[in-house]
Amino acid sequence: MLVSKLPNVGTTIFTQMSQLALETGAINLSQGFPDFDGPQALREAVARHVMEGRNQYSPMTGLPILRQQVAAKIARSYGVQRDADSEITITPGATEAIFCAVQALIRPGDEAIVLDPCYDSYEPSVELAGGRCVHVPLALPDFAVDWQRLSDAISPRTRLIFLNSPHNPSGALLTRADLDKLAELIRGRDIHVISDEVYEHLIYDGARHASVLAHDELYQRAFVVSSFGKTYHVTGWKTGYVVAPPALTAELRKIHQYVNFCGVTPLQFALADFMAAHPEHVEELPAFYQAKRDLFCDLLAGSRFTFTRAPGTYFQLADYSAIRPDLDDVAMAEWLTREHGVAAIPVSVFYQSAPEDMRLVRFCFAKREETLRQAAEKLCAV
Ligand SMILES: Cc1ncc(COP(=O)(O)O)c(C=O)c1O
């Protein structure tokens, strides 16, 4: 009999809620993907490259022209030079990059610290490497790092700390001061960082992303992960990248070449073309998504949900204490979907153990105006 290596893992809530939305015909604000398409020029470029025969394996590290575009974007966004050949690797999604980075870092018995609530792929990746996650909750209501708790959680076995900013599901941002504190905390210790920055360009109200890429001390021990899927509205392409100093990159690549070897070739050609022709795309993203956030929040202001506007990501948390305090958030998400026709994600699923009295659901606002209006109308009737 096969004994599961991940006995606690089942079908994720994201699959379940999207399935329920499909069955019930509810508007799907659960799983994090746009209901609109990526830029036409980008999609046309894929078709062109497929027809022109760019359909064989790409280099294991990713197409050089795409890595160069990523390096140029990093230089424009953060004012730092990261080397396209020795520091940037294209991966089939940020998830594969995270998985490979974890396998490179974690040995049996090692500990990795995750800040709850956190993205669901971190823990299984650590467990498959024989490690164990130590969960440190972010401090409510702002989902800020509790430095004392984080410091207390570090042990001689700690090898890795995960960061995620802008943060899924809360939208919270780390500041440069946070990065300085972390650098100080792990200075002189054998601890690395995986910085999940897939929402790096989805940041609002004039704030600036504090990227680990631009923090020289932390970067020396970090894998910084991003996703073309989020930035170019093409989550289904599962194409991402990871940036790390040369020695770390070399170890990651040893694993990446046996997990997947390379990303999808015509997608990489298309992304490189589009990034070269449209560098303004990333600069326009904050305004593009902030307009969606504000539309959704303005409409939701007429409801019994309470919330503070998300500073980043395309997720908006909402507190439903005034509506159904009797329901836990999983029951609430199901009730909203079945009875009110809007699917959401319960926040407790991002925790090892969520606060008992937490009454939060997450809505994805990466949707067309019409979808957001219809959903808000239903939510205002709740
Ligand atoms: C925080 C976070 N990290 C990573 C990913 C995965 O990105 P990708 O689809 O490129 O694997 C997601 C997707 O939802 C995410 O929210």
mmCIF file of C-alpha atoms and ligand atoms in Angstrom, residues 14 31-32 91-98 118-122 164 166-169 196-199 225-230 234-241 314-315 350 362, ligand 1:
data_model
loop_
_atom_site.group_PDB
_atom_site.id
_atom_site.type_symbol
_atom_site.label_atom_id
_atom_site.label_comp_id
_atom_site.label_asym_id
_atom_site.label_seq_id
_atom_site.Cartn_x
_atom_site.Cartn_y
_atom_site.Cartn_z
ATOM 1 C CA PHE A 14 -9.626 27.026 -4.331
ATOM 2 C CA GLN A 31 -9.875 31.766 -6.950
ATOM 3 C CA GLY A 32 -7.352 34.466 -7.893
ATOM 4 C CA THR A 91 10.155 28.600 -14.443
ATOM 5 C CA PRO A 92 6.773 27.045 -15.195
ATOM 6 C CA GLY A 93 4.995 29.294 -12.695
ATOM 7 C CA ALA A 94 6.072 30.854 -9.433
ATOM 8 C CA THR A 95 4.928 27.657 -7.727
ATOM 9 C CA GLU A 96 7.633 25.569 -9.411
ATOM 10 C CA ALA A 97 10.223 28.195 -8.503
ATOM 11 C CA ILE A 98 9.153 28.049 -4.853
ATOM 12 C CA CYS A 118 0.113 32.047 3.931
ATOM 13 C CA TYR A 119 -0.064 30.642 0.421
ATOM 14 C CA ASP A 120 -0.823 26.957 0.413
ATOM 15 C CA SER A 121 2.122 25.583 -1.574
ATOM 16 C CA TYR A 122 4.810 26.503 0.972
ATOM 17 C CA ASN A 164 5.120 37.296 0.781
ATOM 18 C CA PRO A 166 2.140 42.158 -1.360
ATOM 19 C CA HIS A 167 0.463 39.517 0.766
ATOM 20 C CA ASN A 168 -2.130 36.960 -0.267
ATOM 21 C CA PRO A 169 -4.804 36.950 1.185
ATOM 22 C CA ASP A 196 7.250 35.518 -2.900
ATOM 23 C CA GLU A 197 6.638 38.746 -4.796
ATOM 24 C CA VAL A 198 4.160 37.553 -7.420
ATOM 25 C CA TYR A 199 1.970 40.637 -6.780
ATOM 26 C CA VAL A 225 9.970 34.764 -7.006
ATOM 27 C CA SER A 226 7.549 36.437 -9.417
ATOM 28 C CA SER A 227 4.879 35.418 -11.914
ATOM 29 C CA PHE A 228 4.168 36.607 -15.455
ATOM 30 C CA GLY A 229 0.704 35.139 -14.893
ATOM 31 C CA LYS A 230 -0.200 37.841 -12.381
ATOM 32 C CA VAL A 234 -2.389 35.187 -18.005
ATOM 33 C CA THR A 235 -2.429 32.965 -14.914
ATOM 34 C CA GLY A 236 -3.151 29.904 -17.066
ATOM 35 C CA TRP A 237 0.226 30.213 -18.756
ATOM 36 C CA LYS A 238 1.906 29.190 -15.503
ATOM 37 C CA THR A 239 5.084 31.045 -16.324
ATOM 38 C CA GLY A 240 7.203 32.733 -13.688
ATOM 39 C CA TYR A 241 10.776 33.456 -12.709
ATOM 40 C CA TYR A 314 -6.079 41.795 -6.286
ATOM 41 C CA PHE A 315 -7.767 40.524 -3.155
ATOM 42 C CA PHE A 350 -4.469 30.049 4.940
ATOM 43 C CA ARG A 362 -11.496 37.034 0.600
HETATM 44 C C1 LIG B 1 1.181 34.270 -3.038
HETATM 45 C C2 LIG B 1 1.232 33.464 -4.279
HETATM 46 N N1 LIG B 1 2.373 32.863 -4.642
HETATM 47 C C3 LIG B 1 2.455 32.127 -5.766
HETATM 48 C C4 LIG B 1 1.378 31.955 -6.602
HETATM 49 C C5 LIG B 1 1.504 31.078 -7.813
HETATM 50 O O1 LIG B 1 1.887 31.728 -8.972
HETATM 51 P P1 LIG B 1 1.983 30.892 -10.333
HETATM 52 O O2 LIG B 1 0.590 30.734 -10.871
HETATM 53 O O3 LIG B 1 2.859 31.686 -11.238
HETATM 54 O O4 LIG B 1 2.578 29.555 -10.004
HETATM 55 C C6 LIG B 1 0.152 32.550 -6.272
HETATM 56 C C7 LIG B 1 -1.033 32.326 -7.109
HETATM 57 O O5 LIG B 1 -2.159 32.513 -6.695
HETATM 58 C C8 LIG B 1 0.083 33.327 -5.075
HETATM 59 O O6 LIG B 1 -1.074 33.916 -4.706
#
